[in-house]
Amino acid sequence: MIVTTEEELQKLKDVGRLCAVAIETMAKALEPGITTAELDGIGRKVLEDNGAQSAPEFCYKFPGATCISVNEEVAHGIPGARVIRAGDLVNIDVSAVKDGFFGDAGASYAVPPVTRQVEKLCRDGRRALWTGLQQVKTGRPLAGIGNAIGAFAKKNRYTLIQNLSSHGIGLTLHDEPKEVPTWPDPTERRMIEEGLVFTVEPFLSLGADWAEDGDNGDPWTLYSEPRALTVQYEHTIVATRNGPIILTLAS
């Protein structure tokens, strides 16, 4: 999607803000003893109380309003009876649709007490996201995002999941440009257009390179390969000549 009017931009900001508020509200409730289903219900209420729908449910009939992935799970975790425990690493990914416009955001949270290594992983996951966002400007190569994140990861001795990418968004949940890499990809030749709407969402890991299906009959949840703790932080943005407009902010 290319944003061409202030009305479009405002609608994208509206749904993006709801994604961010849902994540923030769920994160405040995140504590040992709560189930992922209970967390999901909190996120669902934020969206539905504000006239939005869960995008995974709307588009794909996903069995939950939000994706909640814990520890060995990298993405698309199904909310259910799993109980959150002290020391868990929890990713919350919320995407929504309102008035025909989509937003998508994610963040990872460590439930205390956790090791310094996990605290640093979360901090550096946020830094990796901002490293990528700083490369967004009209006329620049999309590959600059993955190159910058890749250099950051290498310098700090992390790996990146290389089969979960950023993506276009706006009038659909997954739009053009498809599969924007957040790792160095020499085949990426596309340029960033003025008004382009897409996500930036690196998956920074303590050793995993891939996300793969499990062997438990669950068609949704993806696991790290090799098994290693992984964080994801995500914003939906609009590219401009002055840099990105971040749509998924709570205020």
PDB file of C-alpha atoms in Angstrom:
ATOM      1  CA  MET A   1       0.000   0.000   0.000  1.00  0.00           C
ATOM      2  CA  ILE A   2       1.108   3.522  -0.819  1.00  0.00           C
ATOM      3  CA  VAL A   3      -0.454   6.156   1.441  1.00  0.00           C
ATOM      4  CA  THR A   4      -1.822   9.035  -0.653  1.00  0.00           C
ATOM      5  CA  THR A   5      -4.231  10.874   1.668  1.00  0.00           C
ATOM      6  CA  GLU A   6      -4.335  12.159   5.235  1.00  0.00           C
ATOM      7  CA  GLU A   7      -7.499  10.100   5.786  1.00  0.00           C
ATOM      8  CA  GLU A   8      -5.654   6.888   4.913  1.00  0.00           C
ATOM      9  CA  LEU A   9      -2.781   7.836   7.192  1.00  0.00           C
ATOM     10  CA  GLN A  10      -5.122   8.579  10.074  1.00  0.00           C
ATOM     11  CA  LYS A  11      -6.949   5.260   9.712  1.00  0.00           C
ATOM     12  CA  LEU A  12      -3.619   3.426   9.691  1.00  0.00           C
ATOM     13  CA  LYS A  13      -2.592   5.309  12.826  1.00  0.00           C
ATOM     14  CA  ASP A  14      -5.906   4.436  14.495  1.00  0.00           C
ATOM     15  CA  VAL A  15      -5.595   0.690  13.979  1.00  0.00           C
ATOM     16  CA  GLY A  16      -1.859   0.766  14.694  1.00  0.00           C
ATOM     17  CA  ARG A  17      -2.430   2.481  18.014  1.00  0.00           C
ATOM     18  CA  LEU A  18      -4.954  -0.191  19.006  1.00  0.00           C
ATOM     19  CA  CYS A  19      -2.379  -2.924  18.306  1.00  0.00           C
ATOM     20  CA  ALA A  20       0.111  -1.105  20.534  1.00  0.00           C
ATOM     21  CA  VAL A  21      -2.424  -0.497  23.310  1.00  0.00           C
ATOM     22  CA  ALA A  22      -3.447  -4.161  23.254  1.00  0.00           C
ATOM     23  CA  ILE A  23       0.199  -5.253  23.624  1.00  0.00           C
ATOM     24  CA  GLU A  24       0.804  -2.740  26.401  1.00  0.00           C
ATOM     25  CA  THR A  25      -2.335  -3.830  28.275  1.00  0.00           C
ATOM     26  CA  MET A  26      -1.469  -7.521  27.919  1.00  0.00           C
ATOM     27  CA  ALA A  27       2.108  -6.876  29.068  1.00  0.00           C
ATOM     28  CA  LYS A  28       0.875  -5.185  32.243  1.00  0.00           C
ATOM     29  CA  ALA A  29      -1.134  -8.316  33.067  1.00  0.00           C
ATOM     30  CA  LEU A  30       1.775 -10.652  32.331  1.00  0.00           C
ATOM     31  CA  GLU A  31       2.731 -12.430  35.551  1.00  0.00           C
ATOM     32  CA  PRO A  32       3.300 -15.979  36.789  1.00  0.00           C
ATOM     33  CA  GLY A  33       0.043 -17.937  36.962  1.00  0.00           C
ATOM     34  CA  ILE A  34      -1.826 -16.300  34.101  1.00  0.00           C
ATOM     35  CA  THR A  35      -2.600 -18.499  31.104  1.00  0.00           C
ATOM     36  CA  THR A  36      -1.945 -17.489  27.527  1.00  0.00           C
ATOM     37  CA  ALA A  37      -5.715 -17.790  26.910  1.00  0.00           C
ATOM     38  CA  GLU A  38      -6.386 -15.260  29.667  1.00  0.00           C
ATOM     39  CA  LEU A  39      -3.791 -12.908  28.166  1.00  0.00           C
ATOM     40  CA  ASP A  40      -5.407 -13.319  24.767  1.00  0.00           C
ATOM     41  CA  GLY A  41      -8.795 -12.392  26.207  1.00  0.00           C
ATOM     42  CA  ILE A  42      -7.340  -9.117  27.483  1.00  0.00           C
ATOM     43  CA  GLY A  43      -6.021  -8.281  24.023  1.00  0.00           C
ATOM     44  CA  ARG A  44      -9.283  -9.248  22.353  1.00  0.00           C
ATOM     45  CA  LYS A  45     -11.244  -6.930  24.647  1.00  0.00           C
ATOM     46  CA  VAL A  46      -9.032  -3.941  23.775  1.00  0.00           C
ATOM     47  CA  LEU A  47      -9.541  -4.515  20.069  1.00  0.00           C
ATOM     48  CA  GLU A  48     -13.256  -5.255  20.129  1.00  0.00           C
ATOM     49  CA  ASP A  49     -14.082  -2.468  22.589  1.00  0.00           C
ATOM     50  CA  ASN A  50     -12.563  -0.060  20.058  1.00  0.00           C
ATOM     51  CA  GLY A  51     -14.264  -1.385  16.945  1.00  0.00           C
ATOM     52  CA  ALA A  52     -11.373  -3.500  15.641  1.00  0.00           C
ATOM     53  CA  GLN A  53     -11.087  -7.206  14.819  1.00  0.00           C
ATOM     54  CA  SER A  54      -8.244  -9.644  15.207  1.00  0.00           C
ATOM     55  CA  ALA A  55      -6.503  -9.819  11.836  1.00  0.00           C
ATOM     56  CA  PRO A  56      -5.317 -13.458  12.196  1.00  0.00           C
ATOM     57  CA  GLU A  57      -8.885 -14.538  12.960  1.00  0.00           C
ATOM     58  CA  PHE A  58     -10.328 -12.350  10.209  1.00  0.00           C
ATOM     59  CA  CYS A  59      -7.852 -13.413   7.512  1.00  0.00           C
ATOM     60  CA  TYR A  60      -6.773 -16.931   8.435  1.00  0.00           C
ATOM     61  CA  LYS A  61      -9.228 -18.256  11.053  1.00  0.00           C
ATOM     62  CA  PHE A  62      -6.371 -18.378  13.564  1.00  0.00           C
ATOM     63  CA  PRO A  63      -7.578 -19.959  16.858  1.00  0.00           C
ATOM     64  CA  GLY A  64      -7.059 -16.840  18.980  1.00  0.00           C
ATOM     65  CA  ALA A  65      -7.215 -13.061  18.807  1.00  0.00           C
ATOM     66  CA  THR A  66      -3.455 -12.643  19.283  1.00  0.00           C
ATOM     67  CA  CYS A  67      -0.303 -14.728  18.871  1.00  0.00           C
ATOM     68  CA  ILE A  68       1.462 -15.542  22.158  1.00  0.00           C
ATOM     69  CA  SER A  69       4.726 -17.467  21.880  1.00  0.00           C
ATOM     70  CA  VAL A  70       6.633 -18.705  24.944  1.00  0.00           C
ATOM     71  CA  ASN A  71      10.311 -19.716  25.263  1.00  0.00           C
ATOM     72  CA  GLU A  72      11.012 -22.312  22.561  1.00  0.00           C
ATOM     73  CA  GLU A  73       8.139 -20.946  20.450  1.00  0.00           C
ATOM     74  CA  VAL A  74       9.277 -18.281  17.985  1.00  0.00           C
ATOM     75  CA  ALA A  75       5.992 -17.131  16.434  1.00  0.00           C
ATOM     76  CA  HIS A  76       2.280 -17.812  15.935  1.00  0.00           C
ATOM     77  CA  GLY A  77       1.807 -19.442  19.331  1.00  0.00           C
ATOM     78  CA  ILE A  78      -1.838 -20.390  19.953  1.00  0.00           C
ATOM     79  CA  PRO A  79      -3.374 -18.984  23.171  1.00  0.00           C
ATOM     80  CA  GLY A  80      -4.521 -21.754  25.467  1.00  0.00           C
ATOM     81  CA  ALA A  81      -4.058 -23.451  28.813  1.00  0.00           C
ATOM     82  CA  ARG A  82      -0.300 -22.873  29.029  1.00  0.00           C
ATOM     83  CA  VAL A  83       0.519 -21.198  32.339  1.00  0.00           C
ATOM     84  CA  ILE A  84       3.110 -18.412  32.364  1.00  0.00           C
ATOM     85  CA  ARG A  85       5.896 -19.059  34.862  1.00  0.00           C
ATOM     86  CA  ALA A  86       8.652 -16.942  36.394  1.00  0.00           C
ATOM     87  CA  GLY A  87      11.607 -16.833  34.031  1.00  0.00           C
ATOM     88  CA  ASP A  88       9.538 -17.291  30.856  1.00  0.00           C
ATOM     89  CA  LEU A  89      10.238 -15.292  27.713  1.00  0.00           C
ATOM     90  CA  VAL A  90       6.922 -14.292  26.135  1.00  0.00           C
ATOM     91  CA  ASN A  91       6.324 -12.756  22.723  1.00  0.00           C
ATOM     92  CA  ILE A  92       3.040 -10.931  22.139  1.00  0.00           C
ATOM     93  CA  ASP A  93       2.126 -10.229  18.500  1.00  0.00           C
ATOM     94  CA  VAL A  94      -1.055  -8.287  17.773  1.00  0.00           C
ATOM     95  CA  SER A  95      -2.428  -7.504  14.348  1.00  0.00           C
ATOM     96  CA  ALA A  96      -5.838  -5.979  13.771  1.00  0.00           C
ATOM     97  CA  VAL A  97      -8.181  -4.593  11.140  1.00  0.00           C
ATOM     98  CA  LYS A  98     -10.454  -1.567  11.523  1.00  0.00           C
ATOM     99  CA  ASP A  99     -12.356   0.310   8.807  1.00  0.00           C
ATOM    100  CA  GLY A 100     -10.604  -1.807   6.193  1.00  0.00           C
ATOM    101  CA  PHE A 101      -7.060  -0.933   7.327  1.00  0.00           C
ATOM    102  CA  PHE A 102      -4.553  -3.264   9.007  1.00  0.00           C
ATOM    103  CA  GLY A 103      -1.870  -2.810  11.650  1.00  0.00           C
ATOM    104  CA  ASP A 104       0.693  -5.214  13.086  1.00  0.00           C
ATOM    105  CA  ALA A 105       3.017  -4.969  16.099  1.00  0.00           C
ATOM    106  CA  GLY A 106       4.931  -7.235  18.438  1.00  0.00           C
ATOM    107  CA  ALA A 107       7.143  -7.204  21.517  1.00  0.00           C
ATOM    108  CA  SER A 108       8.887  -9.726  23.770  1.00  0.00           C
ATOM    109  CA  TYR A 109       8.853  -9.691  27.571  1.00  0.00           C
ATOM    110  CA  ALA A 110      10.903 -11.570  30.133  1.00  0.00           C
ATOM    111  CA  VAL A 111       8.948 -12.535  33.268  1.00  0.00           C
ATOM    112  CA  PRO A 112      11.207 -11.905  36.315  1.00  0.00           C
ATOM    113  CA  PRO A 113      13.437 -13.220  37.621  1.00  0.00           C
ATOM    114  CA  VAL A 114      15.532 -13.789  34.493  1.00  0.00           C
ATOM    115  CA  THR A 115      19.221 -14.013  33.710  1.00  0.00           C
ATOM    116  CA  ARG A 116      21.296 -11.059  32.571  1.00  0.00           C
ATOM    117  CA  GLN A 117      21.662 -12.810  29.222  1.00  0.00           C
ATOM    118  CA  VAL A 118      17.895 -12.775  28.672  1.00  0.00           C
ATOM    119  CA  GLU A 119      17.602  -9.167  29.844  1.00  0.00           C
ATOM    120  CA  LYS A 120      20.303  -8.234  27.345  1.00  0.00           C
ATOM    121  CA  LEU A 121      18.593 -10.226  24.583  1.00  0.00           C
ATOM    122  CA  CYS A 122      15.396  -8.215  25.099  1.00  0.00           C
ATOM    123  CA  ARG A 123      17.261  -4.919  25.197  1.00  0.00           C
ATOM    124  CA  ASP A 124      19.224  -5.782  22.082  1.00  0.00           C
ATOM    125  CA  GLY A 125      16.075  -6.986  20.328  1.00  0.00           C
ATOM    126  CA  ARG A 126      14.648  -3.495  20.716  1.00  0.00           C
ATOM    127  CA  ARG A 127      17.946  -2.016  19.511  1.00  0.00           C
ATOM    128  CA  ALA A 128      17.874  -4.293  16.455  1.00  0.00           C
ATOM    129  CA  LEU A 129      14.404  -3.016  15.563  1.00  0.00           C
ATOM    130  CA  TRP A 130      15.499   0.610  15.816  1.00  0.00           C
ATOM    131  CA  THR A 131      18.639  -0.150  13.834  1.00  0.00           C
ATOM    132  CA  GLY A 132      16.382  -1.327  11.020  1.00  0.00           C
ATOM    133  CA  LEU A 133      13.957   1.566  11.337  1.00  0.00           C
ATOM    134  CA  GLN A 134      16.809   4.051  10.947  1.00  0.00           C
ATOM    135  CA  GLN A 135      17.392   2.711   7.427  1.00  0.00           C
ATOM    136  CA  VAL A 136      13.864   3.566   6.269  1.00  0.00           C
ATOM    137  CA  LYS A 137      13.702   6.575   3.979  1.00  0.00           C
ATOM    138  CA  THR A 138      12.219   7.177   0.536  1.00  0.00           C
ATOM    139  CA  GLY A 139      14.612   6.191  -2.241  1.00  0.00           C
ATOM    140  CA  ARG A 140      16.811   3.950  -0.140  1.00  0.00           C
ATOM    141  CA  PRO A 141      17.178   0.192  -0.796  1.00  0.00           C
ATOM    142  CA  LEU A 142      14.995  -2.179   1.233  1.00  0.00           C
ATOM    143  CA  ALA A 143      18.124  -4.316   1.617  1.00  0.00           C
ATOM    144  CA  GLY A 144      19.608  -1.619   3.856  1.00  0.00           C
ATOM    145  CA  ILE A 145      17.281  -2.722   6.655  1.00  0.00           C
ATOM    146  CA  GLY A 146      18.544  -6.301   6.724  1.00  0.00           C
ATOM    147  CA  ASN A 147      22.148  -5.262   6.169  1.00  0.00           C
ATOM    148  CA  ALA A 148      22.081  -2.940   9.188  1.00  0.00           C
ATOM    149  CA  ILE A 149      20.319  -5.454  11.437  1.00  0.00           C
ATOM    150  CA  GLY A 150      22.700  -8.181  10.278  1.00  0.00           C
ATOM    151  CA  ALA A 151      25.732  -6.064  11.143  1.00  0.00           C
ATOM    152  CA  PHE A 152      24.254  -5.319  14.568  1.00  0.00           C
ATOM    153  CA  ALA A 153      23.538  -8.994  15.232  1.00  0.00           C
ATOM    154  CA  LYS A 154      27.010 -10.080  14.140  1.00  0.00           C
ATOM    155  CA  LYS A 155      28.740  -7.425  16.239  1.00  0.00           C
ATOM    156  CA  ASN A 156      26.795  -8.494  19.320  1.00  0.00           C
ATOM    157  CA  ARG A 157      27.117 -12.254  18.647  1.00  0.00           C
ATOM    158  CA  TYR A 158      23.488 -13.022  17.892  1.00  0.00           C
ATOM    159  CA  THR A 159      21.838 -14.907  15.059  1.00  0.00           C
ATOM    160  CA  LEU A 160      18.736 -13.897  13.080  1.00  0.00           C
ATOM    161  CA  ILE A 161      15.794 -16.072  12.083  1.00  0.00           C
ATOM    162  CA  GLN A 162      16.029 -16.047   8.286  1.00  0.00           C
ATOM    163  CA  ASN A 163      12.661 -17.401   7.207  1.00  0.00           C
ATOM    164  CA  LEU A 164      10.396 -14.979   9.083  1.00  0.00           C
ATOM    165  CA  SER A 165      10.447 -11.641   7.323  1.00  0.00           C
ATOM    166  CA  SER A 166       8.933  -8.188   7.436  1.00  0.00           C
ATOM    167  CA  HIS A 167       6.144  -7.509   4.951  1.00  0.00           C
ATOM    168  CA  GLY A 168       3.932  -4.959   3.303  1.00  0.00           C
ATOM    169  CA  ILE A 169       0.652  -4.186   5.045  1.00  0.00           C
ATOM    170  CA  GLY A 170      -2.216  -1.689   4.849  1.00  0.00           C
ATOM    171  CA  LEU A 171      -5.292  -2.778   2.926  1.00  0.00           C
ATOM    172  CA  THR A 172      -4.433  -6.427   3.615  1.00  0.00           C
ATOM    173  CA  LEU A 173      -2.471  -8.042   6.444  1.00  0.00           C
ATOM    174  CA  HIS A 174       0.279  -9.305   4.119  1.00  0.00           C
ATOM    175  CA  ASP A 175       0.689  -6.957   1.169  1.00  0.00           C
ATOM    176  CA  GLU A 176       3.394  -5.978  -1.288  1.00  0.00           C
ATOM    177  CA  PRO A 177       6.315  -5.786  -0.802  1.00  0.00           C
ATOM    178  CA  LYS A 178       6.325  -9.440   0.224  1.00  0.00           C
ATOM    179  CA  GLU A 179       9.062 -10.903   2.408  1.00  0.00           C
ATOM    180  CA  VAL A 180      11.219  -7.906   3.297  1.00  0.00           C
ATOM    181  CA  PRO A 181      14.366  -9.494   4.802  1.00  0.00           C
ATOM    182  CA  THR A 182      15.622  -8.383   8.203  1.00  0.00           C
ATOM    183  CA  TRP A 183      18.929 -10.169   7.555  1.00  0.00           C
ATOM    184  CA  PRO A 184      21.540  -9.554   4.838  1.00  0.00           C
ATOM    185  CA  ASP A 185      20.154 -10.759   1.495  1.00  0.00           C
ATOM    186  CA  PRO A 186      22.239 -10.000  -1.607  1.00  0.00           C
ATOM    187  CA  THR A 187      19.278 -10.816  -3.877  1.00  0.00           C
ATOM    188  CA  GLU A 188      17.115  -7.986  -2.459  1.00  0.00           C
ATOM    189  CA  ARG A 189      16.989  -5.206  -5.089  1.00  0.00           C
ATOM    190  CA  ARG A 190      13.783  -3.290  -4.326  1.00  0.00           C
ATOM    191  CA  MET A 191      13.710   0.387  -3.339  1.00  0.00           C
ATOM    192  CA  ILE A 192      11.634   2.155  -0.689  1.00  0.00           C
ATOM    193  CA  GLU A 193       8.849   4.243  -2.221  1.00  0.00           C
ATOM    194  CA  GLU A 194       7.336   7.381  -0.726  1.00  0.00           C
ATOM    195  CA  GLY A 195       4.288   6.428   1.360  1.00  0.00           C
ATOM    196  CA  LEU A 196       5.055   2.694   1.381  1.00  0.00           C
ATOM    197  CA  VAL A 197       3.448   0.873   4.325  1.00  0.00           C
ATOM    198  CA  PHE A 198       5.291  -2.128   5.759  1.00  0.00           C
ATOM    199  CA  THR A 199       6.514  -3.753   8.947  1.00  0.00           C
ATOM    200  CA  VAL A 200      10.002  -3.996  10.378  1.00  0.00           C
ATOM    201  CA  GLU A 201      10.289  -7.063  12.641  1.00  0.00           C
ATOM    202  CA  PRO A 202      13.666  -8.690  13.265  1.00  0.00           C
ATOM    203  CA  PHE A 203      13.830 -11.989  15.167  1.00  0.00           C
ATOM    204  CA  LEU A 204      17.045 -11.826  17.215  1.00  0.00           C
ATOM    205  CA  SER A 205      18.236 -15.113  18.692  1.00  0.00           C
ATOM    206  CA  LEU A 206      20.803 -16.695  20.976  1.00  0.00           C
ATOM    207  CA  GLY A 207      21.638 -19.237  18.284  1.00  0.00           C
ATOM    208  CA  ALA A 208      18.668 -20.105  16.061  1.00  0.00           C
ATOM    209  CA  ASP A 209      18.694 -19.487  12.308  1.00  0.00           C
ATOM    210  CA  TRP A 210      15.269 -20.808  11.288  1.00  0.00           C
ATOM    211  CA  ALA A 211      11.683 -21.173  12.422  1.00  0.00           C
ATOM    212  CA  GLU A 212      10.100 -24.564  11.832  1.00  0.00           C
ATOM    213  CA  ASP A 213       6.839 -26.401  12.431  1.00  0.00           C
ATOM    214  CA  GLY A 214       6.551 -28.558  15.518  1.00  0.00           C
ATOM    215  CA  ASP A 215       5.730 -32.254  15.550  1.00  0.00           C
ATOM    216  CA  ASN A 216       2.668 -32.002  17.780  1.00  0.00           C
ATOM    217  CA  GLY A 217       0.004 -31.660  15.094  1.00  0.00           C
ATOM    218  CA  ASP A 218      -0.292 -27.893  15.675  1.00  0.00           C
ATOM    219  CA  PRO A 219      -0.346 -26.263  12.224  1.00  0.00           C
ATOM    220  CA  TRP A 220       0.404 -22.756  13.527  1.00  0.00           C
ATOM    221  CA  THR A 221       3.166 -22.562  16.139  1.00  0.00           C
ATOM    222  CA  LEU A 222       6.740 -22.138  14.901  1.00  0.00           C
ATOM    223  CA  TYR A 223       9.786 -23.217  16.906  1.00  0.00           C
ATOM    224  CA  SER A 224      13.410 -22.124  16.818  1.00  0.00           C
ATOM    225  CA  GLU A 225      15.900 -24.312  14.951  1.00  0.00           C
ATOM    226  CA  PRO A 226      18.234 -25.070  16.548  1.00  0.00           C
ATOM    227  CA  ARG A 227      16.355 -24.502  19.812  1.00  0.00           C
ATOM    228  CA  ALA A 228      17.412 -21.142  21.268  1.00  0.00           C
ATOM    229  CA  LEU A 229      15.675 -18.217  22.953  1.00  0.00           C
ATOM    230  CA  THR A 230      14.532 -15.667  20.385  1.00  0.00           C
ATOM    231  CA  VAL A 231      12.874 -12.248  20.639  1.00  0.00           C
ATOM    232  CA  GLN A 232      10.817 -10.277  18.146  1.00  0.00           C
ATOM    233  CA  TYR A 233      10.002  -6.580  18.163  1.00  0.00           C
ATOM    234  CA  GLU A 234       7.823  -5.102  15.442  1.00  0.00           C
ATOM    235  CA  HIS A 235       6.392  -1.802  14.248  1.00  0.00           C
ATOM    236  CA  THR A 236       4.231  -0.928  11.255  1.00  0.00           C
ATOM    237  CA  ILE A 237       5.577   2.154   9.496  1.00  0.00           C
ATOM    238  CA  VAL A 238       5.027   4.515   6.572  1.00  0.00           C
ATOM    239  CA  ALA A 239       8.150   5.494   4.638  1.00  0.00           C
ATOM    240  CA  THR A 240       8.736   9.197   3.953  1.00  0.00           C
ATOM    241  CA  ARG A 241      11.588  11.408   2.755  1.00  0.00           C
ATOM    242  CA  ASN A 242      12.226  12.275   6.404  1.00  0.00           C
ATOM    243  CA  GLY A 243      12.272   8.691   7.656  1.00  0.00           C
ATOM    244  CA  PRO A 244       9.573   6.363   8.980  1.00  0.00           C
ATOM    245  CA  ILE A 245       6.250   7.377  10.494  1.00  0.00           C
ATOM    246  CA  ILE A 246       5.717   4.756  13.194  1.00  0.00           C
ATOM    247  CA  LEU A 247       2.034   3.781  13.222  1.00  0.00           C
ATOM    248  CA  THR A 248       2.031   1.289  16.089  1.00  0.00           C
ATOM    249  CA  LEU A 249       2.564   3.573  19.070  1.00  0.00           C
ATOM    250  CA  ALA A 250       0.266   3.501  22.087  1.00  0.00           C
ATOM    251  CA  SER A 251       0.133   7.304  22.335  1.00  0.00           C
TER     252      SER A 251
END
